[in-house]
PDB file of C-alpha atoms in Angstrom:
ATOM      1  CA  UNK A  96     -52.896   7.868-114.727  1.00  0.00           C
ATOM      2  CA  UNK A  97     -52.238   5.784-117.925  1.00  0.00           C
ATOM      3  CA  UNK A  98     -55.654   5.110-119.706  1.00  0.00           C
ATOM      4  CA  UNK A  99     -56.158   1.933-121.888  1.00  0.00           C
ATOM      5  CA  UNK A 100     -58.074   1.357-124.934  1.00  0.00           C
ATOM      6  CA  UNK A 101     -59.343  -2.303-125.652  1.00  0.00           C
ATOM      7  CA  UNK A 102     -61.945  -3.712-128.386  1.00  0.00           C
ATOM      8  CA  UNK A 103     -65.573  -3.552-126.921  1.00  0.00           C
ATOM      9  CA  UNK A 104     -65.899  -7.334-128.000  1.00  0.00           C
ATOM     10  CA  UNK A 105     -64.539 -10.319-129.675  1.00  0.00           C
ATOM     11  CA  UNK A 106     -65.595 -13.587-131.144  1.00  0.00           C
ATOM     12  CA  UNK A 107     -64.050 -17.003-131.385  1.00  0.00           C
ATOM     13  CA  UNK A 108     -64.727 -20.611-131.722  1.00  0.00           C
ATOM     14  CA  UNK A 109     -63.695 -23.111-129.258  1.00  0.00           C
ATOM     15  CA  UNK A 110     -60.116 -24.675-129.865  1.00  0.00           C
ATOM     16  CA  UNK A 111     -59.134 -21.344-131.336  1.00  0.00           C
ATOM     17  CA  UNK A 112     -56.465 -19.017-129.908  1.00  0.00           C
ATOM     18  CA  UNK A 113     -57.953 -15.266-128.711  1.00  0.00           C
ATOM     19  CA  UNK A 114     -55.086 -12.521-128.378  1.00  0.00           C
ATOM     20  CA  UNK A 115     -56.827  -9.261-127.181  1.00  0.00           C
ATOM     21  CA  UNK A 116     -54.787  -6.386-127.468  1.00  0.00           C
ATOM     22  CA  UNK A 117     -54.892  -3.574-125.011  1.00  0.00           C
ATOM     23  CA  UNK A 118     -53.272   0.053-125.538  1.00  0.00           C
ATOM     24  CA  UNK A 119     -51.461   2.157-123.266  1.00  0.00           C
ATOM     25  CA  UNK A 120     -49.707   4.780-124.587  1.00  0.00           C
ATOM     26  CA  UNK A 121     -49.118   7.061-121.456  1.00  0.00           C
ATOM     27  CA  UNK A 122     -48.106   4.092-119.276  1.00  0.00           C
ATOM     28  CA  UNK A 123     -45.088   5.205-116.817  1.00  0.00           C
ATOM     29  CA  UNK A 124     -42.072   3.670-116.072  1.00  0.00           C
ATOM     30  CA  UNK A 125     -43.042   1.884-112.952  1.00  0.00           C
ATOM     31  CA  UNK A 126     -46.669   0.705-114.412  1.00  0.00           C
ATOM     32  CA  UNK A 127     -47.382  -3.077-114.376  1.00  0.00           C
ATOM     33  CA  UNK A 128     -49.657  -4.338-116.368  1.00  0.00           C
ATOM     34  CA  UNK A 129     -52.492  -6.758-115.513  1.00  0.00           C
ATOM     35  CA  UNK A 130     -55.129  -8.510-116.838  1.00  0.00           C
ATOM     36  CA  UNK A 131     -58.642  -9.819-114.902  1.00  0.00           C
ATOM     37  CA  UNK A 132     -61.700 -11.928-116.086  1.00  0.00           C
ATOM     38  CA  UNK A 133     -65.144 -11.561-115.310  1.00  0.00           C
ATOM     39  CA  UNK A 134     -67.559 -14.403-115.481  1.00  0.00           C
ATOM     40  CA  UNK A 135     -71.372 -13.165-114.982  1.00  0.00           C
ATOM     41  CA  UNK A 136     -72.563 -12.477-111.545  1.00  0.00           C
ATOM     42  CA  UNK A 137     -69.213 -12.793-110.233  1.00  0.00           C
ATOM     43  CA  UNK A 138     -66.301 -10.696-109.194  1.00  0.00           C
ATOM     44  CA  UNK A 139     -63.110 -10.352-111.728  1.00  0.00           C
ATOM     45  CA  UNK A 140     -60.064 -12.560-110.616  1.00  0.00           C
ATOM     46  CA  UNK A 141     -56.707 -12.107-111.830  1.00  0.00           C
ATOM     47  CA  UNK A 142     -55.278 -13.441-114.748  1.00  0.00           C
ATOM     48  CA  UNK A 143     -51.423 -12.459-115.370  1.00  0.00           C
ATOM     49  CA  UNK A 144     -49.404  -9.630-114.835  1.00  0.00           C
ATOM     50  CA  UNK A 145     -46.380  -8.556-116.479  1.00  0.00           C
ATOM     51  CA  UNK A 146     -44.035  -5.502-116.808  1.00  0.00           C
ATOM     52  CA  UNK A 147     -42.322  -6.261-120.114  1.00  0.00           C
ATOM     53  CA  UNK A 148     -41.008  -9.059-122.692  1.00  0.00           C
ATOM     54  CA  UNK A 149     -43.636 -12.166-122.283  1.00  0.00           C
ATOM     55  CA  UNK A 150     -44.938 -13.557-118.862  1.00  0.00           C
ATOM     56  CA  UNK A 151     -47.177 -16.864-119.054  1.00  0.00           C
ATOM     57  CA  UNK A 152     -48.784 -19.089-116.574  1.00  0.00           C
ATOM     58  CA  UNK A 153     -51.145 -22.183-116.820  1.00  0.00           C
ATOM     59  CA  UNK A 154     -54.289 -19.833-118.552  1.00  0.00           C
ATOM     60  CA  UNK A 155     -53.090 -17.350-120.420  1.00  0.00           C
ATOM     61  CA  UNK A 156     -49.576 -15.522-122.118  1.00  0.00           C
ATOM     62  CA  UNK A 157     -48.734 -11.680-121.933  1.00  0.00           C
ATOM     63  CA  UNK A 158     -46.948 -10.227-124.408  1.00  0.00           C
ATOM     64  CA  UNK A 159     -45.786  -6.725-124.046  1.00  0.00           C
ATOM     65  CA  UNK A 160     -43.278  -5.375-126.910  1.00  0.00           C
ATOM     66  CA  UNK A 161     -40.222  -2.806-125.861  1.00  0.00           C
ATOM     67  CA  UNK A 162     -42.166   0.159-125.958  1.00  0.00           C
ATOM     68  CA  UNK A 163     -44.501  -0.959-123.304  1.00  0.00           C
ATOM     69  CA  UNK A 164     -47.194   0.970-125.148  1.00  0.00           C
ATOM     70  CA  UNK A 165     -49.493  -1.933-125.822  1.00  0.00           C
ATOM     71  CA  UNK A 166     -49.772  -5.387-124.282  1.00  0.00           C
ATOM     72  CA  UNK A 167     -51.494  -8.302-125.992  1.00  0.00           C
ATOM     73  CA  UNK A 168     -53.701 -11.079-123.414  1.00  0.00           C
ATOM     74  CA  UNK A 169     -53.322 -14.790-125.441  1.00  0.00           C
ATOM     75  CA  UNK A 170     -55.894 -17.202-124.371  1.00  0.00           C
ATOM     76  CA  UNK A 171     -54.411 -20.916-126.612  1.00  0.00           C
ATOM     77  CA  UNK A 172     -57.280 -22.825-127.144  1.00  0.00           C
ATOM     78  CA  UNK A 173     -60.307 -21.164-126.216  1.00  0.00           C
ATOM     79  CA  UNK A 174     -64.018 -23.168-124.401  1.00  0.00           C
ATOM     80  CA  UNK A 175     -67.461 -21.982-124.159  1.00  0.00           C
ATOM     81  CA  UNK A 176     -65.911 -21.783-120.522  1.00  0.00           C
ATOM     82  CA  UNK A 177     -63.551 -18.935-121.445  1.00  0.00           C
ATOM     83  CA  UNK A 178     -67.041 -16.513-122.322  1.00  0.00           C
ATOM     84  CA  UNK A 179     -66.102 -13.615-120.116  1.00  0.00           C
ATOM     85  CA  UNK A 180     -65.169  -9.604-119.776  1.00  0.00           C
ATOM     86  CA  UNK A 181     -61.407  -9.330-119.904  1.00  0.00           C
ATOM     87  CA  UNK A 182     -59.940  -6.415-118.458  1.00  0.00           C
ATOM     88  CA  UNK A 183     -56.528  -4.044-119.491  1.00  0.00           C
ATOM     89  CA  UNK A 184     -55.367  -2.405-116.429  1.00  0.00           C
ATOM     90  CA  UNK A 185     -52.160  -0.450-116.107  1.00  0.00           C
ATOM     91  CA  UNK A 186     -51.318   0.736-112.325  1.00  0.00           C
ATOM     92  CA  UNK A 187     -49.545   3.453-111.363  1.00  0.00           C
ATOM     93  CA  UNK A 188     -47.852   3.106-107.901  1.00  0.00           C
ATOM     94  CA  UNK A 189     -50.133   4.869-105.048  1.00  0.00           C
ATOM     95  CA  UNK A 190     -53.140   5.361-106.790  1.00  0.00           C
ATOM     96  CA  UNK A 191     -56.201   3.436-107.598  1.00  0.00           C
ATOM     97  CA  UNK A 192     -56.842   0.783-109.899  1.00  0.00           C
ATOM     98  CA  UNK A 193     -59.221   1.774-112.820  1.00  0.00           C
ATOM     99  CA  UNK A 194     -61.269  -0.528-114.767  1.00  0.00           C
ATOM    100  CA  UNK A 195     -62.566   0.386-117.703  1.00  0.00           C
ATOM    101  CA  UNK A 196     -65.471  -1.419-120.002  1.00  0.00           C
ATOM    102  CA  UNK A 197     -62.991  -4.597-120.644  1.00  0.00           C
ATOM    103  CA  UNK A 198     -63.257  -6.840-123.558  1.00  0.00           C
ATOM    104  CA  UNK A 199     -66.302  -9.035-123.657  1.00  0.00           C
ATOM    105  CA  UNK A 200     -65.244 -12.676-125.338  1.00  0.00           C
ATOM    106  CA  UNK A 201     -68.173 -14.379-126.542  1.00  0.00           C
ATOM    107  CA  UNK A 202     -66.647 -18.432-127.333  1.00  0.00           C
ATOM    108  CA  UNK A 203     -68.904 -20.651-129.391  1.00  0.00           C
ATOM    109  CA  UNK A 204     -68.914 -24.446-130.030  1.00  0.00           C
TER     110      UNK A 204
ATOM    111  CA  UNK B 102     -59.373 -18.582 -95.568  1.00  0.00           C
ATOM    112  CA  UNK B 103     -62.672 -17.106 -96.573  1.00  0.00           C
ATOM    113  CA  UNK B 104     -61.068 -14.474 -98.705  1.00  0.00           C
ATOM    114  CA  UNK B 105     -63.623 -11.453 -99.070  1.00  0.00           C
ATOM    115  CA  UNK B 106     -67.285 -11.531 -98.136  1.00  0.00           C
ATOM    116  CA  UNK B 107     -70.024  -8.913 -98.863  1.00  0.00           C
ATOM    117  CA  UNK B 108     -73.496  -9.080 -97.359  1.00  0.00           C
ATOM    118  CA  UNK B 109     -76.147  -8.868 -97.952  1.00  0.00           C
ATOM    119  CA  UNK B 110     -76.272 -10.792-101.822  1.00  0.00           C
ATOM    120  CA  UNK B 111     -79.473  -9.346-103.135  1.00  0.00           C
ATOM    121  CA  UNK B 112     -81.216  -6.025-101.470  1.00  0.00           C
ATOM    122  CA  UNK B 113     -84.438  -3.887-102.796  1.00  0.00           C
ATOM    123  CA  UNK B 114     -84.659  -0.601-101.141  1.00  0.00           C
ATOM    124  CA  UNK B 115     -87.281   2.457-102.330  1.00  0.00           C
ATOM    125  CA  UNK B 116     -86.058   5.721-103.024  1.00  0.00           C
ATOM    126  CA  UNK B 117     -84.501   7.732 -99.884  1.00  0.00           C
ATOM    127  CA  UNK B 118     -84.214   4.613 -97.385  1.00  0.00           C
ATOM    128  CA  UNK B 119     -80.582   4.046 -96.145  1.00  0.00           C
ATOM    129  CA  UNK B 120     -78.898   0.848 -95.713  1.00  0.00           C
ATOM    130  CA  UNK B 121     -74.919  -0.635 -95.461  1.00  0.00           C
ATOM    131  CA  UNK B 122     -73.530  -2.932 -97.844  1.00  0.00           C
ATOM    132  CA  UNK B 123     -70.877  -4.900 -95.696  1.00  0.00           C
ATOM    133  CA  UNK B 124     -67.324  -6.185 -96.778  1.00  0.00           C
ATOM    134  CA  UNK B 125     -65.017  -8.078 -94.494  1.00  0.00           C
ATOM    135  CA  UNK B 126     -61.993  -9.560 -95.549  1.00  0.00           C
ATOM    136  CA  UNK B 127     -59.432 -12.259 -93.805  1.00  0.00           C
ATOM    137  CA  UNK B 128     -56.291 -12.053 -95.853  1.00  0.00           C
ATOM    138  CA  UNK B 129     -54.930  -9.300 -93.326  1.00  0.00           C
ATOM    139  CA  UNK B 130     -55.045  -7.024 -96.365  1.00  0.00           C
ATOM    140  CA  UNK B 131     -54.313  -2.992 -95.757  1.00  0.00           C
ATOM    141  CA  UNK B 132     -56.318  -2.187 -99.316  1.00  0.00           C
ATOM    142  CA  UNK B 133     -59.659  -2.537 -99.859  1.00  0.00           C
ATOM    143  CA  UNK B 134     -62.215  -0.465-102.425  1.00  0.00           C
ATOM    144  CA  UNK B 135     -65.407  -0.598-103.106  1.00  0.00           C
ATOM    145  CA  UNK B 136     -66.627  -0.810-107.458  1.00  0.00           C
ATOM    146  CA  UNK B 137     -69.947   0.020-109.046  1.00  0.00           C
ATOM    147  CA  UNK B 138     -70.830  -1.841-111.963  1.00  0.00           C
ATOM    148  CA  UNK B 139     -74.004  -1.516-114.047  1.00  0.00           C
ATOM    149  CA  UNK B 140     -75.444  -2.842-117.318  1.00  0.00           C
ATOM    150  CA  UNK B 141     -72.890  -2.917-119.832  1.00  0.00           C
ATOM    151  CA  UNK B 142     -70.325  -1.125-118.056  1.00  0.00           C
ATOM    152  CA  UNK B 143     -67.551  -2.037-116.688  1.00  0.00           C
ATOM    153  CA  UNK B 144     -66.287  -1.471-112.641  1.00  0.00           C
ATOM    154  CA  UNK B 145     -66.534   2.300-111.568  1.00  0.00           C
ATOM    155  CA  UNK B 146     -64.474   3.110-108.705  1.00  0.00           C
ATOM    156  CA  UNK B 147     -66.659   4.672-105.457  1.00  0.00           C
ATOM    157  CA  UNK B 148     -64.322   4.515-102.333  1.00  0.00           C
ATOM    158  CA  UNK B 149     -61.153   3.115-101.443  1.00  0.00           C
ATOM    159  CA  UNK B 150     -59.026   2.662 -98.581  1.00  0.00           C
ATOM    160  CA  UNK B 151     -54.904   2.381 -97.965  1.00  0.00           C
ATOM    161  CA  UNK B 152     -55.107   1.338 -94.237  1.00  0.00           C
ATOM    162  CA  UNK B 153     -57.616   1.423 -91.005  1.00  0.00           C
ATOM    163  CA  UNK B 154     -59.111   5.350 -90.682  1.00  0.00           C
ATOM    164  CA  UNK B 155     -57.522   6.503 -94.238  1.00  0.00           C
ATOM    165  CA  UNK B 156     -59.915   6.506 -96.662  1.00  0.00           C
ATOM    166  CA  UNK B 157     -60.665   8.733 -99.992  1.00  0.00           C
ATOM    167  CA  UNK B 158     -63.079   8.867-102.932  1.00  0.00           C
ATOM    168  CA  UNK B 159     -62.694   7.217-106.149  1.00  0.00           C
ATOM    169  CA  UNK B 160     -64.628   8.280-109.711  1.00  0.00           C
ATOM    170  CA  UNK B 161     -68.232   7.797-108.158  1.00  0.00           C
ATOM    171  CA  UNK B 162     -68.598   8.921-104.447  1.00  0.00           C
ATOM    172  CA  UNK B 163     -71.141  11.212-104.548  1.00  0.00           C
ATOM    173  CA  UNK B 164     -74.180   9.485-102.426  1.00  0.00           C
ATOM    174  CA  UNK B 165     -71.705   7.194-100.750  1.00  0.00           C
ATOM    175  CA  UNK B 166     -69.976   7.156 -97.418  1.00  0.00           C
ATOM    176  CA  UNK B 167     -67.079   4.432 -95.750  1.00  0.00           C
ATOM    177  CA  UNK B 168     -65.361   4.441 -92.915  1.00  0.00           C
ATOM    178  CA  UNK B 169     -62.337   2.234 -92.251  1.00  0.00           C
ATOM    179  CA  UNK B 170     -62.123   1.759 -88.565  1.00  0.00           C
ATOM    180  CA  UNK B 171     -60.695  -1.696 -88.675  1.00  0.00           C
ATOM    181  CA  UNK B 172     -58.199  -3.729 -91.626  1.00  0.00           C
ATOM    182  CA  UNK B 173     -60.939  -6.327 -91.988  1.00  0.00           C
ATOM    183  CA  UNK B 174     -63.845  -4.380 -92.570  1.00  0.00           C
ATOM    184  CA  UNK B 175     -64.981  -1.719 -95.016  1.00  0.00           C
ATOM    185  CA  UNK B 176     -68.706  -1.142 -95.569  1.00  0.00           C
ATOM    186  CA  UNK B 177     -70.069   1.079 -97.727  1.00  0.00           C
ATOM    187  CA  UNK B 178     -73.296   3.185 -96.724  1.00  0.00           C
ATOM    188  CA  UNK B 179     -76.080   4.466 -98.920  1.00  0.00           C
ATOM    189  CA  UNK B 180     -77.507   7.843 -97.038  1.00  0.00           C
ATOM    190  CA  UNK B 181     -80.278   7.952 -99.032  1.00  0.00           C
ATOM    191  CA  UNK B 182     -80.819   5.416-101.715  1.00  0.00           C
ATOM    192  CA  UNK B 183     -81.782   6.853-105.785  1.00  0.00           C
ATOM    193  CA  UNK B 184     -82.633   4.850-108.581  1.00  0.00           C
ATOM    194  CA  UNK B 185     -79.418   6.210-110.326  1.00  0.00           C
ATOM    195  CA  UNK B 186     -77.983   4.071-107.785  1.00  0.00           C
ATOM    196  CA  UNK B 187     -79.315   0.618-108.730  1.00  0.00           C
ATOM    197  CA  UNK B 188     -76.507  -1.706-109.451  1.00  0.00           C
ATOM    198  CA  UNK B 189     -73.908  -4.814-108.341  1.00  0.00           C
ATOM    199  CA  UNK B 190     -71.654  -3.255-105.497  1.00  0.00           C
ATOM    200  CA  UNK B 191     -68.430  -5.403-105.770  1.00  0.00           C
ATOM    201  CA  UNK B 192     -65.742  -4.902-102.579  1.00  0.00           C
ATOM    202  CA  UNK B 193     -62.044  -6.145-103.488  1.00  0.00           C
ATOM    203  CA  UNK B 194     -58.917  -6.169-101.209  1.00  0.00           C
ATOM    204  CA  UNK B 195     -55.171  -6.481-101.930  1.00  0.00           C
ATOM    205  CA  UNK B 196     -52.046  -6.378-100.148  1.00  0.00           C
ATOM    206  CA  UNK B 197     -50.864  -3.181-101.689  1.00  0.00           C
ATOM    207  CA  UNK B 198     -51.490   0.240-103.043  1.00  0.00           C
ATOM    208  CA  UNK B 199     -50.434  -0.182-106.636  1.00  0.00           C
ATOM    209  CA  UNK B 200     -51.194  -2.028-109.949  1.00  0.00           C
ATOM    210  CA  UNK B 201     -48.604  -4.599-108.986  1.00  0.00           C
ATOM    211  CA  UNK B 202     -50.920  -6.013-106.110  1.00  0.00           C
ATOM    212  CA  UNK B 203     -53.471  -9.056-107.174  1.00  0.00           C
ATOM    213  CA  UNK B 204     -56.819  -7.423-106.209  1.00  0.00           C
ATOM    214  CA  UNK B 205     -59.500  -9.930-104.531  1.00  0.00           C
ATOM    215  CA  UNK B 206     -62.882  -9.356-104.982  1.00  0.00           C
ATOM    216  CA  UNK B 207     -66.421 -10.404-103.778  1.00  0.00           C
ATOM    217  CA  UNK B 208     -69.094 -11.870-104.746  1.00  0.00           C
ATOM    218  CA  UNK B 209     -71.173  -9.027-104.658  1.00  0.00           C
ATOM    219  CA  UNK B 210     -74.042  -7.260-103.828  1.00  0.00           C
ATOM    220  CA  UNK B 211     -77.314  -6.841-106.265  1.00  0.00           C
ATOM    221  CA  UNK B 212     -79.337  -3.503-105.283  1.00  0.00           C
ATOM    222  CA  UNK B 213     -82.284  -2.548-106.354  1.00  0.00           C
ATOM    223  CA  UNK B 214     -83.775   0.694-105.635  1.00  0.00           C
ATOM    224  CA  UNK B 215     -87.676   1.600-106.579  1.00  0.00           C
TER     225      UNK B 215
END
């Protein structure tokens, strides 16, 4: 099972950009890799998902270079409303998603 | 669609009562697990399920039990409630077996035990 290793926490400013990197050296060839947020007192959501080169959607980009050993979660623009635990997770196919401590983002005005 | 529910939202039990934190879900989904998550931490896997009567443990299971007898529901029973296991009990359900499936979760549960 490919572990991850993320930064415990991160600050930013509103209007910023965030990119939290995640690593993954073990991950196998069939991994995806996917990203949730946690706002307090509720349940992570899904963010993006990619398996390689750069995936983006209307909140956030994934880049994930050729080696697939890291990925990097880019958040343009960052609100107080972005505050949240961001989570690396890499699957492997027929077991068990794993979360691990995530990234907590703290945004300020 | 009311996506996944979990009752009861708040619970206090003392030490060695025994209660069932419920999870149903309505997206028809054949995968559904159950997460710990304390202070600080992040989500700790207890129980998860591939399909109606398959079920099998996850990094926490000691002190837990499931059952899967149906694909909507998937509760999760305390025998006999610890301190140790004070915490938000979050259920989540997806289509698949694999990190490529979007996981859904709860709201969640917040147990206390005294």
């Amino acid at each position: 099972l490919a572990k991850t290793t993320q930064p415990i926490s991160m600050d930013s400013y509103e209007g910023q950009e965030v990119n939290i990197t995640c690593s993954h050296n073990n991950i196998a060839t069939n991994d995806y890799i996917t990203w949730y947020q946690q706002f307090p007192s509720q349940g992570p959501r899904f963010i993006i998902q990619g398996y390689k080169t750069k995936v983006t959607n209307e909140v956030a980009s994934l880049f994930i270079p050729a080696d697939r050993k890291s990925s990097t979660l880019s958040l343009p623009r960052v609100s107080l409303s972005d505050t949240a635990v961001y989570y690396c997770l890499v699957g492997d196919k027929g077991t068990a998603l794993i979360f691990g401590k995530g990234t907590t983002l703290s945004v300020s005005s | 669609n009311a996506g996944v529910t979990q009752t009861p939202k708040f619970q206090v039990l003392k030490t060695g009562q025994s209660m069932t934190l419920q999870c149903a879900q309505d997206m028809n989904h054949e995968y559904m697990s159950w997460y710990r998550q304390d202070p600080g931490m992040g989500l700790r896997l207890i129980h998860y399920s591939v399909g109606a009567g398959i079920t099998d443990q996850g990094e926490v299971p000691n002190g837990y039990n499931v059952s899967r007898s149906t694909t909507e529901d998937f509760p999760l029973r305390l025998l006999s409630a610890a301190p140790s296991q004070t915490s938000v009990y979050f259920c989540a359900s997806s289509s698949g077996f694999s990190g490529y499936y979007e996981q859904y979760f709860g709201p969640g549960t917040r147990l206390t035990v005294t």
